[in-house]
Short mmCIF file of C-alpha atoms in Angstrom, two decimals:
data_model
loop_
_atom_site.label_atom_id
_atom_site.label_comp_id
_atom_site.label_asym_id
_atom_site.label_seq_id
_atom_site.Cartn_x
_atom_site.Cartn_y
_atom_site.Cartn_z
CA MET A 29 15.68 -112.06 -9.81
CA THR A 30 18.31 -110.07 -7.64
CA ALA A 31 16.66 -107.93 -5.62
CA CYS A 32 16.93 -104.24 -6.08
CA SER A 33 18.31 -102.01 -3.08
CA SER A 34 17.86 -97.76 -3.47
CA ASN A 35 22.21 -97.48 -4.66
CA PHE A 36 21.34 -96.82 -8.30
CA THR A 37 23.52 -94.97 -10.99
CA ARG A 38 22.36 -92.51 -13.30
CA THR A 39 24.63 -91.76 -16.45
CA SER A 40 22.75 -89.44 -19.16
CA ARG A 41 19.78 -87.62 -17.52
CA PRO A 42 21.91 -84.86 -14.68
CA GLU A 43 18.16 -83.13 -14.69
CA VAL A 44 16.89 -86.16 -13.07
CA GLU A 45 20.22 -86.83 -10.82
CA ARG A 46 19.44 -83.27 -9.60
CA ASP A 47 15.72 -84.43 -8.63
CA MET A 48 16.91 -87.27 -6.80
CA ALA A 49 19.77 -85.66 -4.48
CA GLN A 50 17.06 -82.85 -3.63
CA GLU A 51 14.43 -85.19 -2.16
CA PRO A 52 14.88 -85.89 1.04
CA GLN A 53 16.20 -89.63 2.19
CA SER A 54 13.64 -92.00 4.20
CA ALA A 55 12.14 -95.37 3.97
CA SER A 56 9.31 -94.12 1.50
CA ASP A 57 11.66 -92.40 -1.18
CA ASP A 58 13.85 -95.50 -1.32
CA ASP A 59 10.89 -97.20 -2.26
CA VAL A 60 9.91 -94.67 -4.59
CA ARG A 61 13.25 -94.81 -6.42
CA VAL A 62 13.17 -98.75 -5.98
CA ALA A 63 9.77 -98.22 -8.31
CA ARG A 64 11.12 -95.61 -10.80
CA THR A 65 14.21 -97.86 -11.60
CA ARG A 66 11.99 -101.08 -12.74
CA ARG A 67 9.91 -98.81 -14.38
CA ASP A 68 12.63 -97.01 -16.13
CA VAL A 69 14.46 -100.16 -16.87
CA GLY A 70 11.47 -102.96 -16.92
CA ARG A 71 10.17 -100.55 -20.47
CA ALA A 72 13.74 -100.06 -21.84
CA ALA A 73 13.97 -103.62 -22.38
CA LEU A 74 11.15 -104.23 -23.75
CA ARG A 75 11.72 -101.25 -26.63
CA VAL A 76 14.92 -103.35 -27.31
CA LEU A 77 13.35 -106.47 -27.36
CA THR A 78 10.59 -105.75 -29.76
CA GLU A 79 12.62 -103.16 -31.17
CA ALA A 80 16.05 -104.40 -31.78
CA GLY A 81 15.80 -108.04 -31.37
CA GLY A 82 16.62 -111.29 -29.15
CA ARG A 83 19.91 -111.09 -31.01
CA SER A 84 20.56 -107.74 -30.13
CA PHE A 85 19.35 -107.44 -26.16
CA SER A 86 22.12 -106.89 -24.29
CA HIS A 87 22.57 -105.00 -21.02
CA ALA A 88 24.97 -102.20 -23.15
CA GLU A 89 21.94 -102.12 -25.15
CA VAL A 90 19.21 -102.10 -22.21
CA ALA A 91 21.55 -99.40 -19.89
CA ALA A 92 21.92 -96.97 -22.50
CA GLU A 93 17.56 -96.79 -23.64
CA ALA A 94 16.98 -96.38 -19.89
CA GLY A 95 20.07 -93.74 -19.02
CA TYR A 96 21.75 -96.27 -16.09
CA SER A 97 24.94 -97.96 -15.56
CA ARG A 98 25.63 -101.27 -16.92
CA THR A 99 27.16 -101.77 -13.57
CA THR A 100 23.41 -100.77 -12.19
CA LEU A 101 22.13 -103.31 -14.24
CA TYR A 102 24.48 -106.16 -14.17
CA THR A 103 24.06 -105.40 -10.08
CA HIS A 104 20.38 -105.92 -10.30
CA TRP A 105 19.62 -107.94 -13.09
CA PRO A 106 23.07 -110.18 -13.83
CA THR A 107 21.16 -112.16 -16.70
CA LYS A 108 19.44 -111.84 -19.54
CA VAL A 109 17.04 -113.98 -18.01
CA ASP A 110 16.05 -111.48 -15.52
CA LEU A 111 16.39 -108.77 -17.81
CA VAL A 112 13.46 -109.67 -20.33
CA THR A 113 11.26 -111.33 -17.20
CA LEU A 114 11.24 -107.63 -16.28
CA ALA A 115 10.63 -106.21 -19.87
CA LEU A 116 7.62 -108.55 -20.22
CA GLU A 117 6.57 -107.74 -16.38
CA SER A 118 5.77 -104.11 -17.83
CA VAL A 119 3.11 -105.73 -20.58
CA GLY A 120 1.22 -107.29 -18.18
CA ARG A 121 -1.54 -110.54 -18.58
CA MET A 122 -3.14 -110.17 -21.78
CA PRO A 123 -6.78 -109.29 -21.38
CA HIS A 124 -9.79 -111.54 -21.08
CA GLY A 125 -13.43 -110.74 -20.68
CA GLU A 126 -16.38 -113.18 -18.54
CA PRO A 127 -17.88 -116.32 -20.62
CA THR A 128 -21.19 -115.67 -21.75
CA GLY A 129 -22.01 -119.51 -21.84
CA ASP A 130 -21.81 -118.82 -25.94
CA ALA A 131 -19.17 -120.19 -28.46
CA LYS A 132 -18.95 -118.71 -30.69
CA THR A 133 -19.32 -114.99 -28.76
CA ASP A 134 -16.66 -116.00 -26.61
CA LEU A 135 -14.26 -117.25 -29.12
CA VAL A 136 -13.82 -114.40 -31.23
CA ARG A 137 -13.62 -111.79 -28.39
CA GLU A 138 -10.45 -114.11 -27.30
CA LEU A 139 -9.13 -113.70 -30.47
CA ARG A 140 -10.03 -109.88 -31.08
CA ALA A 141 -7.86 -109.59 -27.31
CA PHE A 142 -5.40 -112.28 -28.53
CA ARG A 143 -4.35 -109.95 -32.17
CA GLN A 144 -5.49 -106.26 -29.85
CA ALA A 145 -1.94 -107.31 -27.64
CA PHE A 146 0.28 -107.66 -31.32
CA VAL A 147 -0.79 -103.82 -31.67
CA ASP A 148 -0.88 -102.75 -27.93
CA VAL A 149 2.40 -104.39 -27.16
CA LYS A 150 3.94 -105.66 -30.05
CA LEU A 151 3.52 -109.12 -29.48
CA ASP A 152 4.99 -110.57 -32.35
CA GLN A 153 8.08 -109.74 -32.14
CA ILE A 154 8.40 -110.55 -28.88
CA LEU A 155 7.37 -113.76 -29.98
CA MET A 156 10.11 -113.75 -32.25
CA ALA A 157 12.61 -112.60 -29.42
CA LEU A 158 12.21 -115.21 -27.35
CA ALA A 159 11.80 -118.14 -30.48
CA GLN A 160 15.52 -116.78 -30.76
CA TRP A 161 16.80 -117.81 -27.66
CA GLY A 162 14.07 -120.85 -26.51
CA THR A 163 15.34 -123.15 -28.28
CA THR A 164 18.70 -123.08 -25.92
CA VAL A 165 17.93 -121.25 -22.99
CA ASP A 166 15.17 -122.77 -20.77
CA GLU A 167 14.15 -119.85 -18.36
CA ILE A 168 13.18 -118.20 -21.87
CA ALA A 169 11.23 -121.12 -23.48
CA ALA A 170 9.04 -121.05 -19.98
CA ILE A 171 8.72 -117.63 -20.73
CA ARG A 172 7.37 -118.01 -24.59
CA ASP A 173 5.87 -120.84 -22.34
CA SER A 174 3.43 -118.34 -20.48
CA ILE A 175 2.92 -116.09 -22.93
CA VAL A 176 1.43 -118.36 -24.93
CA GLU A 177 -0.54 -120.36 -22.22
CA ASP A 178 -1.63 -116.72 -21.64
CA GLY A 179 -3.46 -116.40 -25.01
CA GLU A 180 -4.39 -119.80 -25.44
CA GLY A 181 -5.63 -120.43 -22.21
CA VAL A 182 -9.41 -118.89 -22.64
CA ALA A 183 -9.78 -120.52 -26.28
CA ARG A 184 -8.32 -123.89 -24.86
CA ALA A 185 -11.06 -123.91 -22.09
CA ILE A 186 -14.39 -123.11 -24.65
CA LEU A 187 -12.72 -125.86 -27.15
CA ALA A 188 -12.47 -128.71 -24.48
CA ASP A 189 -16.06 -129.12 -23.95
CA VAL A 190 -16.11 -130.40 -27.68
CA ALA A 191 -13.11 -131.57 -28.61
CA SER A 192 -10.01 -134.04 -26.67
CA GLY A 193 -6.56 -134.73 -27.60
CA ASP A 194 -5.38 -133.87 -31.43
CA GLU A 195 -8.44 -132.69 -32.11
CA LEU A 196 -8.43 -130.56 -29.35
CA GLU A 197 -4.57 -128.94 -30.08
CA ALA A 198 -5.08 -129.01 -33.65
CA ALA A 199 -8.36 -126.95 -33.09
CA VAL A 200 -6.11 -124.02 -31.02
CA ALA A 201 -3.32 -124.46 -32.96
CA MET A 202 -6.10 -123.32 -35.98
CA LEU A 203 -7.83 -120.32 -33.93
CA SER A 204 -4.29 -118.78 -32.55
CA GLY A 205 -2.78 -119.66 -36.03
CA VAL A 206 -5.22 -117.29 -37.85
CA VAL A 207 -3.46 -114.37 -34.84
CA VAL A 208 0.00 -115.28 -35.45
CA CYS A 209 0.86 -116.50 -39.01
CA PRO A 210 -0.32 -113.03 -41.18
CA ALA A 211 1.24 -111.21 -38.18
CA LEU A 212 4.75 -113.26 -38.09
CA MET A 213 4.62 -113.72 -41.72
CA TYR A 214 3.03 -110.95 -43.54
CA GLY A 215 3.90 -107.90 -40.62
CA ARG A 216 -0.83 -107.46 -40.38
CA VAL A 217 -3.12 -108.53 -38.56
CA PRO A 218 -6.38 -110.26 -38.98
CA SER A 219 -9.67 -108.51 -39.64
CA ASP A 220 -12.65 -109.14 -38.25
CA ASP A 221 -14.68 -110.87 -40.99
CA VAL A 222 -11.35 -113.27 -40.57
CA ILE A 223 -11.59 -114.00 -37.00
CA ASP A 224 -15.36 -114.49 -37.59
CA GLN A 225 -15.19 -116.52 -40.33
CA ALA A 226 -12.25 -118.82 -38.36
CA VAL A 227 -14.46 -119.42 -35.69
CA THR A 228 -17.27 -120.65 -37.78
CA ILE A 229 -15.54 -122.80 -39.63
CA VAL A 230 -13.51 -124.47 -36.32
CA LEU A 231 -16.92 -124.62 -34.63
CA ARG A 232 -18.63 -126.26 -37.13
CA ALA A 233 -16.39 -129.30 -37.22
CA PHE A 234 -17.59 -130.41 -34.07
CA GLY A 235 -21.47 -129.73 -34.78
CA VAL A 236 -20.91 -126.71 -32.80
CA PRO A 237 -23.97 -123.61 -33.86
CA SER A 238 -21.86 -120.73 -34.42
CA GLU A 239 -24.50 -118.18 -35.85
CA GLY A 240 -23.94 -115.68 -32.90
#
């Protein structure tokens, strides 16, 4: 990603431009402007990505949403991959709790956190947008795979104690699918009871007690 400088051009927020003109010129002020611009463009890129989808994602759309010129965006984030990466930086990584040692408790907690990401940051829309490019753009595929790995990683580690190979892959797919499938197909996320039952069924298949 191209490094950002302090020479950002705003196009639709004159009140912000006036405030910036009145600020003292110093290295720290430059840092503030750089951080503010990254934040503004990143959040705008995420909104466009989740609301308009991958096909409509463009420098022009993000620039209009953020209130910066297209020249600024092309200068500092010259490709769509750069803008997508910036958008996902504003999402951050999904939260994971400390393991308790109880497989059911930990798996249920992970699936609930995964579910919450679909609600909080519209993860379903992000994955759908990335899927539109992922088969043709290697960098986008890598971003998609990183998100999936982050979402499934803890559950995979827990299940690796009782399964391996194809059985492990199937178990991970079943549990992640409990959240992903209804979100993508029906526009809703599973209830606590559905998540609880899914974990119970998978653990029972491997002979793991799941009364917790």
